[in-house]
Amino acid sequence: MTNLPKVYNPKTVEDRLYQSWMAGGYFTPRVDPGKQPFVIIMPPPNVTGELHLGHALTATVEDTLVRWHRMRGYPALWLPGSDHAGIATQVVVEGQLAREGLNRHNLGREQFVKRMWQWVEKYGHAISEQHRKLGASCDWSRERFTLDLGPSRAVRTTFINLYHKGLIYRSERIINWCPRCMTALSDLEVEHQDVQSYLWYIRYPLATGQGHITVATTRPETMMGDTAVAVSPQDSRYQHLLGQEVVLPVVNRRIPIIADDAIDPAFGTGALKVTPAHDTTDFEIGQRHGLAIVNIFNPDGTLSDNAGPYAGKDRYQAREGVVHQLEAEGLLERTEGHAHSVGHCQRCRTAVEPWVSQQWFVQMDSLAQRALKAVQQGRISIVPERFTRVYYNWLENIRDWCISRQLWWGHRIPVWYCHGCGHLTVAIDDPEKCEECGATDIYQDPDVLDTWFSSALWPHSTLGWPEDTDDIRYFYPTAVMETGYDILFFWVARMIMMGLENTGQIPFRHVYLHGLVRDDQGDKMSKVRGNVLNPLELIDRYGCDALRFALSTGTTPGNDTRLSYQKLEAGRNFANKLWNAGRLVLSSLEQSPPDTGTGHIALEDRWIRSRLAYAVAEVDRLMSEFQLGEAERTVHDFFWGEFCDWYLEMAKLRLRQGDFSPLQVMTEALDTSLRLLHPFMPFVTEELWQHLRPYLPEPPESIMIAPYPTASPQTVDTQAEAEMSLMMEVVRAIRQVRTELRLGTNSWVEAEVHAGDNVTSLSARREAMESLSRARPLTVLDTPLRERPTHGVVLVLSGAEVVLPLEGVDLSAERKRLENEMAEAEVEISRLEGLLGRDTFRSNAPAQVVEREQQRLSSQQQRLERLTRTLGLIGA
Ligand SMILES: [Zn+2]
Ligand SMILES: [Zn+2]
């Protein structure tokens, strides 16, 4: 027997093989000017990251594409890296300091940044190590970190170029502000939550001293920052008040009543307070009407001196105080319950404050235009295509990008202010003096850049830009950017803009967007729901190949996938199936005499070669269209459904008779299947292939660098396929009857096959049919079936009629049983039809429940059909 262990144990295989691939240097491509490279830059996970299923899906898809191209002979580069993840990392280290009773302010910037680096050096490699567990064939020798010297230089170079072109500017604008993290946040870093709160109706007395206008607001505490009251220009209720002034309660400031289209007359009273410093819409109204901006918050969320009596108070205390005061002064008309969405800091869960502040921005118009054109002209394709419209839409309505963050961790803004002349020196290398007046009394901008600024440069900064390196000349533009559809704007669009701006070339030719990994119910995985699956635990339990199989089976670009334990089990079962088939082939090879040579070629040999050729062509087509899930399913179905279930079963009969002629085809088909499957399930395929290697002509050292199977149309053998399908039809039909009549595998039945013209072909396969259908004796006759037998089952097939006399089987009892089951199914069907027919059920029950009942109904209907058919087969 072969020295292959009986059962496939991923634990004894995966790390060992990964080490051997690393030692073989296969992950590092050789620069070959004669060949076009295939390049994927890995989306850099956060350095604080813990491997989750999203990473696992990304890595599975990318590794599959890279391994596929590598086997096809491309110099394939998959460049890994990690992102310093500004706020995410800073919050982690701040948490650590808090436990020591410290904070970043009493530590000071320099010491704090030192602590940050200590943290990164200690924990920052975890995510790379975890990627190795997934079998990721990245070139670790080219691994990059966003704060590395090269990428940092790319950041400064870009900033300076854009600044000198006038595309980076500083301005006072409204941004999302986290009062705990005390920094601006991007829209991506803000999570919206529905909050149950109130709508307060407040009377603003008219300046004439006669009457008032009532405004409705969810934020009474910001009223000290109001600089107008606005109504809709169409609102007839307020026409007479336009141009008048009100006296703002609490601070007694006079502000105008204005008309603006942004006001919805149906909300509240139709009159709204306008607070340009603390609301995005109000800021825009303020811009249109030239209103003053009164900022009433300090950076930490307490109220500023502009808030009069509430200066120094926390924003929620101020709310309470203002409401009490209004009530006491008779200005609070009423209060009603109101649910609305409030932005929260993604990192620390504090309610975010829209806040006007001085920030750095990138002017997006011209950059966006070029990025738009690159896709419109087809230089970059987005897979799936439907996201192209989403991309256009975003770029056509783009706003300027706020790139400054009030953090200490990240790329510091390369701008130095002169105390003397006020000039801004913008430089790649830290300057010693003001470039305008030469004064040495200069200081650097304290802010850092948005993390997405450096990630926007990732495809070229990782390859050495702005230096003119061999890597950037050879590997850029890259081939595929593979990432989640949720960061199409934040990241993909910005990479396209910056790639074009900095290098004059597109950064990648294809954008492949994958969906979310959901649980088996289709729900998002979240800690709150408690349905989060940890990929490392799944690898430990099922093996890496099984996890990769479960993640990629059924995956189509852009669609969410569901990960279930059944899929994981199916992955593990498939690895075991491969293993068992491999053992059979290997043990047969070991037992065969050395001079077996090429024996005769049987029909099944021709058939499996033809089916294999078909599978190879299909996989090639599907992979080229990024239909990885379908490609994998094709290999799976070929291997399990055709190679194992039919071909190996038939080959075994020959081997048992000492006929070793199928060995060559067995070896060929196993080798080809393993190579087809390797990009998807790298470990089990390599392990088996290493055992098969001695039997292959001039094999390379590893399946990783063995050529990927290519389609050859001449191997498609239509005659063999037609003859095999005749035989398979007979076997399947007999098996079907056996199942439905619940005949155990040990009870053999007799069969008569009336083959007509197909008698020669079917006679030649008689023994195989006997063994596969467990029908003995199985007689093949050239006579047609003349009359229905008095007992037994008749099967009318496309190429033959089959009679199973079933002597000794009590068919009347069988008929009774079928009839009972049919009655049962009918009762269930009428109950479900009644339920689903009721409008109240359809409109009141949750969609999943309706869907579940619908499925029940159709499965009962199928059951009834099957039972009716079986009953019809049983003779008198
Ligand atoms: Zn925060
Ligand atoms: Zn100066």
Tab-separated table of N, CA and C in Angstrom, residues 541-632:
chain	number	residue	atom	x	y	z
A	541	ARG	N	-10.098	23.991	12.468
A	541	ARG	CA	-11.093	22.939	12.544
A	541	ARG	C	-11.301	22.191	11.224
A	542	TYR	N	-11.278	22.932	10.123
A	542	TYR	CA	-11.619	22.317	8.828
A	542	TYR	C	-10.439	22.220	7.865
A	543	GLY	N	-9.377	22.970	8.132
A	543	GLY	CA	-8.266	23.034	7.190
A	543	GLY	C	-8.423	24.257	6.304
A	544	CYS	N	-7.269	24.770	5.853
A	544	CYS	CA	-7.267	25.998	5.048
A	544	CYS	C	-8.002	25.795	3.733
A	545	ASP	N	-7.763	24.654	3.074
A	545	ASP	CA	-8.409	24.439	1.773
A	545	ASP	C	-9.928	24.430	1.900
A	546	ALA	N	-10.418	23.848	2.984
A	546	ALA	CA	-11.872	23.792	3.175
A	546	ALA	C	-12.425	25.202	3.351
A	547	LEU	N	-11.708	26.056	4.101
A	547	LEU	CA	-12.165	27.435	4.277
A	547	LEU	C	-12.155	28.169	2.942
A	548	ARG	N	-11.076	28.012	2.194
A	548	ARG	CA	-10.995	28.688	0.884
A	548	ARG	C	-12.107	28.194	-0.038
A	549	PHE	N	-12.344	26.887	0.013
A	549	PHE	CA	-13.418	26.319	-0.812
A	549	PHE	C	-14.756	26.946	-0.430
A	550	ALA	N	-15.008	27.018	0.900
A	550	ALA	CA	-16.300	27.541	1.363
A	550	ALA	C	-16.465	29.009	0.998
A	551	LEU	N	-15.365	29.760	1.008
A	551	LEU	CA	-15.457	31.184	0.691
A	551	LEU	C	-15.627	31.434	-0.798
A	552	SER	N	-15.022	30.564	-1.616
A	552	SER	CA	-15.082	30.879	-3.051
A	552	SER	C	-16.196	30.139	-3.782
A	553	THR	N	-16.718	29.055	-3.211
A	553	THR	CA	-17.821	28.375	-3.881
A	553	THR	C	-19.026	29.306	-3.938
A	554	GLY	N	-19.560	29.471	-5.117
A	554	GLY	CA	-20.745	30.321	-5.239
A	554	GLY	C	-20.434	31.805	-5.239
A	555	THR	N	-19.163	32.179	-5.145
A	555	THR	CA	-18.816	33.600	-5.174
A	555	THR	C	-18.959	34.149	-6.577
A	556	THR	N	-19.661	35.267	-6.693
A	556	THR	CA	-19.628	35.975	-7.957
A	556	THR	C	-19.255	37.404	-7.639
A	557	PRO	N	-18.575	38.074	-8.569
A	557	PRO	CA	-18.110	39.429	-8.283
A	557	PRO	C	-19.256	40.334	-7.832
A	558	GLY	N	-18.980	41.136	-6.809
A	558	GLY	CA	-19.932	42.151	-6.383
A	558	GLY	C	-21.073	41.669	-5.522
A	559	ASN	N	-21.251	40.355	-5.386
A	559	ASN	CA	-22.371	39.860	-4.591
A	559	ASN	C	-21.905	39.368	-3.230
A	560	ASP	N	-22.752	39.572	-2.236
A	560	ASP	CA	-22.444	39.075	-0.905
A	560	ASP	C	-22.514	37.550	-0.927
A	561	THR	N	-21.710	36.913	-0.062
A	561	THR	CA	-21.780	35.450	0.005
A	561	THR	C	-22.171	35.050	1.422
A	562	ARG	N	-22.714	33.861	1.513
A	562	ARG	CA	-23.060	33.339	2.832
A	562	ARG	C	-22.071	32.232	3.175
A	563	LEU	N	-21.574	32.294	4.388
A	563	LEU	CA	-20.678	31.233	4.824
A	563	LEU	C	-21.412	30.386	5.858
A	564	SER	N	-21.537	29.088	5.550
A	564	SER	CA	-22.243	28.218	6.481
A	564	SER	C	-21.336	27.054	6.857
A	565	TYR	N	-21.704	26.397	7.941
A	565	TYR	CA	-20.945	25.208	8.335
A	565	TYR	C	-21.076	24.110	7.282
A	566	GLN	N	-22.238	24.075	6.602
A	566	GLN	CA	-22.378	23.060	5.536
A	566	GLN	C	-21.346	23.264	4.440
A	567	LYS	N	-21.107	24.550	4.088
A	567	LYS	CA	-20.119	24.816	3.042
A	567	LYS	C	-18.716	24.400	3.503
A	568	LEU	N	-18.433	24.668	4.772
A	568	LEU	CA	-17.124	24.286	5.301
A	568	LEU	C	-16.973	22.769	5.308
A	569	GLU	N	-18.059	22.099	5.697
A	569	GLU	CA	-18.012	20.640	5.692
A	569	GLU	C	-17.865	20.114	4.273
A	570	ALA	N	-18.564	20.764	3.333
A	570	ALA	CA	-18.447	20.348	1.936
A	570	ALA	C	-17.001	20.515	1.460
A	571	GLY	N	-16.352	21.585	1.911
A	571	GLY	CA	-14.955	21.812	1.548
A	571	GLY	C	-14.061	20.716	2.113
A	572	ARG	N	-14.306	20.390	3.382
A	572	ARG	CA	-13.504	19.336	3.999
A	572	ARG	C	-13.768	17.990	3.327
A	573	ASN	N	-15.037	17.724	3.015
A	573	ASN	CA	-15.363	16.461	2.341
A	573	ASN	C	-14.696	16.384	0.974
A	574	PHE	N	-14.643	17.518	0.304
A	574	PHE	CA	-14.023	17.495	-1.020
A	574	PHE	C	-12.529	17.216	-0.910
A	575	ALA	N	-11.884	17.827	0.097
A	575	ALA	CA	-10.456	17.542	0.307
A	575	ALA	C	-10.267	16.044	0.573
A	576	ASN	N	-11.175	15.467	1.358
A	576	ASN	CA	-11.074	14.022	1.636
A	576	ASN	C	-11.324	13.186	0.393
A	577	LYS	N	-12.254	13.651	-0.442
A	577	LYS	CA	-12.547	12.935	-1.683
A	577	LYS	C	-11.304	12.909	-2.570
A	578	LEU	N	-10.670	14.067	-2.668
A	578	LEU	CA	-9.431	14.153	-3.454
A	578	LEU	C	-8.396	13.181	-2.912
A	579	TRP	N	-8.320	13.175	-1.605
A	579	TRP	CA	-7.323	12.346	-0.936
A	579	TRP	C	-7.576	10.857	-1.221
A	580	ASN	N	-8.825	10.446	-1.070
A	580	ASN	CA	-9.146	9.032	-1.285
A	580	ASN	C	-8.918	8.626	-2.736
A	581	ALA	N	-9.293	9.508	-3.643
A	581	ALA	CA	-9.063	9.196	-5.060
A	581	ALA	C	-7.564	9.112	-5.323
A	582	GLY	N	-6.829	10.052	-4.720
A	582	GLY	CA	-5.377	10.052	-4.871
A	582	GLY	C	-4.763	8.758	-4.346
A	583	ARG	N	-5.262	8.302	-3.212
A	583	ARG	CA	-4.745	7.043	-2.630
A	583	ARG	C	-4.993	5.869	-3.567
A	584	LEU	N	-6.163	5.837	-4.158
A	584	LEU	CA	-6.480	4.734	-5.064
A	584	LEU	C	-5.527	4.731	-6.257
A	585	VAL	N	-5.356	5.918	-6.837
A	585	VAL	CA	-4.478	5.995	-8.006
A	585	VAL	C	-3.057	5.624	-7.620
A	586	LEU	N	-2.589	6.178	-6.488
A	586	LEU	CA	-1.201	5.932	-6.091
A	586	LEU	C	-0.963	4.472	-5.734
A	587	SER	N	-1.906	3.876	-5.000
A	587	SER	CA	-1.663	2.474	-4.630
A	587	SER	C	-1.712	1.597	-5.875
A	588	SER	N	-2.543	1.946	-6.840
A	588	SER	CA	-2.580	1.164	-8.085
A	588	SER	C	-1.257	1.305	-8.838
A	589	LEU	N	-0.740	2.536	-8.839
A	589	LEU	CA	0.541	2.756	-9.522
A	589	LEU	C	1.648	1.940	-8.874
A	590	GLU	N	1.612	1.889	-7.536
A	590	GLU	CA	2.654	1.145	-6.823
A	590	GLU	C	2.584	-0.339	-7.104
A	591	GLN	N	1.346	-0.851	-7.273
A	591	GLN	CA	1.191	-2.292	-7.477
A	591	GLN	C	1.418	-2.722	-8.920
A	592	SER	N	1.402	-1.753	-9.816
A	592	SER	CA	1.453	-2.143	-11.222
A	592	SER	C	2.851	-2.613	-11.602
A	593	PRO	N	2.928	-3.582	-12.509
A	593	PRO	CA	4.241	-4.021	-12.995
A	593	PRO	C	4.917	-2.865	-13.726
A	594	PRO	N	6.259	-2.832	-13.688
A	594	PRO	CA	6.966	-1.666	-14.210
A	594	PRO	C	6.724	-1.421	-15.705
A	595	ASP	N	6.406	-2.460	-16.461
A	595	ASP	CA	6.334	-2.260	-17.914
A	595	ASP	C	4.884	-2.202	-18.413
A	596	THR	N	4.004	-1.644	-17.576
A	596	THR	CA	2.593	-1.593	-17.965
A	596	THR	C	2.401	-0.942	-19.333
A	597	GLY	N	3.111	0.138	-19.524
A	597	GLY	CA	3.049	0.834	-20.809
A	597	GLY	C	1.657	1.305	-21.133
A	598	THR	N	1.403	1.563	-22.392
A	598	THR	CA	0.074	2.003	-22.776
A	598	THR	C	-0.739	0.799	-23.226
A	599	GLY	N	-1.740	0.485	-22.477
A	599	GLY	CA	-2.593	-0.643	-22.828
A	599	GLY	C	-3.636	-0.205	-23.836
A	600	HIS	N	-4.686	-0.978	-23.921
A	600	HIS	CA	-5.720	-0.570	-24.858
A	600	HIS	C	-6.517	0.579	-24.237
A	601	ILE	N	-7.103	1.375	-25.090
A	601	ILE	CA	-7.874	2.527	-24.628
A	601	ILE	C	-9.350	2.139	-24.665
A	602	ALA	N	-9.960	2.079	-23.475
A	602	ALA	CA	-11.370	1.689	-23.394
A	602	ALA	C	-12.260	2.913	-23.607
A	603	LEU	N	-13.534	2.621	-23.805
A	603	LEU	CA	-14.492	3.712	-24.001
A	603	LEU	C	-14.438	4.711	-22.857
A	604	GLU	N	-14.405	4.209	-21.614
A	604	GLU	CA	-14.425	5.131	-20.473
A	604	GLU	C	-13.161	5.993	-20.422
A	605	ASP	N	-12.053	5.446	-20.929
A	605	ASP	CA	-10.827	6.250	-20.988
A	605	ASP	C	-11.021	7.433	-21.933
A	606	ARG	N	-11.585	7.116	-23.100
A	606	ARG	CA	-11.836	8.191	-24.074
A	606	ARG	C	-12.840	9.189	-23.507
A	607	TRP	N	-13.842	8.642	-22.833
A	607	TRP	CA	-14.885	9.499	-22.270
A	607	TRP	C	-14.318	10.475	-21.228
A	608	ILE	N	-13.527	9.942	-20.261
A	608	ILE	CA	-13.060	10.829	-19.190
A	608	ILE	C	-12.090	11.865	-19.752
A	609	ARG	N	-11.318	11.480	-20.760
A	609	ARG	CA	-10.420	12.458	-21.387
A	609	ARG	C	-11.232	13.568	-22.042
A	610	SER	N	-12.317	13.182	-22.654
A	610	SER	CA	-13.172	14.162	-23.303
A	610	SER	C	-13.812	15.096	-22.267
A	611	ARG	N	-14.304	14.508	-21.177
A	611	ARG	CA	-14.921	15.322	-20.119
A	611	ARG	C	-13.895	16.249	-19.477
A	612	LEU	N	-12.702	15.744	-19.316
A	612	LEU	CA	-11.636	16.552	-18.724
A	612	LEU	C	-11.308	17.739	-19.636
A	613	ALA	N	-11.229	17.458	-20.932
A	613	ALA	CA	-10.940	18.542	-21.882
A	613	ALA	C	-12.023	19.614	-21.804
A	614	TYR	N	-13.254	19.160	-21.643
A	614	TYR	CA	-14.361	20.106	-21.521
A	614	TYR	C	-14.192	20.949	-20.251
A	615	ALA	N	-13.889	20.274	-19.134
A	615	ALA	CA	-13.714	20.993	-17.862
A	615	ALA	C	-12.576	22.012	-17.972
A	616	VAL	N	-11.489	21.625	-18.598
A	616	VAL	CA	-10.344	22.530	-18.735
A	616	VAL	C	-10.758	23.784	-19.517
A	617	ALA	N	-11.486	23.583	-20.598
A	617	ALA	CA	-11.901	24.723	-21.417
A	617	ALA	C	-12.859	25.625	-20.644
A	618	GLU	N	-13.778	25.001	-19.898
A	618	GLU	CA	-14.727	25.774	-19.098
A	618	GLU	C	-14.017	26.598	-18.036
A	619	VAL	N	-13.095	25.964	-17.341
A	619	VAL	CA	-12.372	26.658	-16.272
A	619	VAL	C	-11.625	27.846	-16.860
A	620	ASP	N	-11.002	27.634	-17.991
A	620	ASP	CA	-10.256	28.711	-18.627
A	620	ASP	C	-11.178	29.897	-18.960
A	621	ARG	N	-12.318	29.576	-19.527
A	621	ARG	CA	-13.272	30.623	-19.886
A	621	ARG	C	-13.761	31.368	-18.632
A	622	LEU	N	-14.169	30.597	-17.621
A	622	LEU	CA	-14.733	31.199	-16.413
A	622	LEU	C	-13.703	32.047	-15.666
A	623	MET	N	-12.477	31.541	-15.561
A	623	MET	CA	-11.433	32.293	-14.866
A	623	MET	C	-11.171	33.607	-15.589
A	624	SER	N	-11.166	33.579	-16.911
A	624	SER	CA	-10.904	34.813	-17.666
A	624	SER	C	-12.001	35.840	-17.435
A	625	GLU	N	-13.192	35.351	-17.106
A	625	GLU	CA	-14.300	36.274	-16.821
A	625	GLU	C	-14.440	36.572	-15.329
A	626	PHE	N	-13.461	36.215	-14.547
A	626	PHE	CA	-13.468	36.426	-13.089
A	626	PHE	C	-14.593	35.653	-12.393
A	627	GLN	N	-15.103	34.601	-13.030
A	627	GLN	CA	-16.140	33.786	-12.388
A	627	GLN	C	-15.451	32.655	-11.624
A	628	LEU	N	-14.740	33.028	-10.568
A	628	LEU	CA	-13.924	32.039	-9.872
A	628	LEU	C	-14.775	30.962	-9.207
A	629	GLY	N	-15.891	31.361	-8.633
A	629	GLY	CA	-16.748	30.401	-7.947
A	629	GLY	C	-17.246	29.331	-8.906
A	630	GLU	N	-17.653	29.753	-10.099
A	630	GLU	CA	-18.140	28.805	-11.102
A	630	GLU	C	-17.012	27.906	-11.609
A	631	ALA	N	-15.834	28.490	-11.754
A	631	ALA	CA	-14.690	27.699	-12.229
A	631	ALA	C	-14.394	26.587	-11.227
A	632	GLU	N	-14.421	26.958	-9.954
A	632	GLU	CA	-14.132	25.958	-8.934
A	632	GLU	C	-15.203	24.866	-8.922
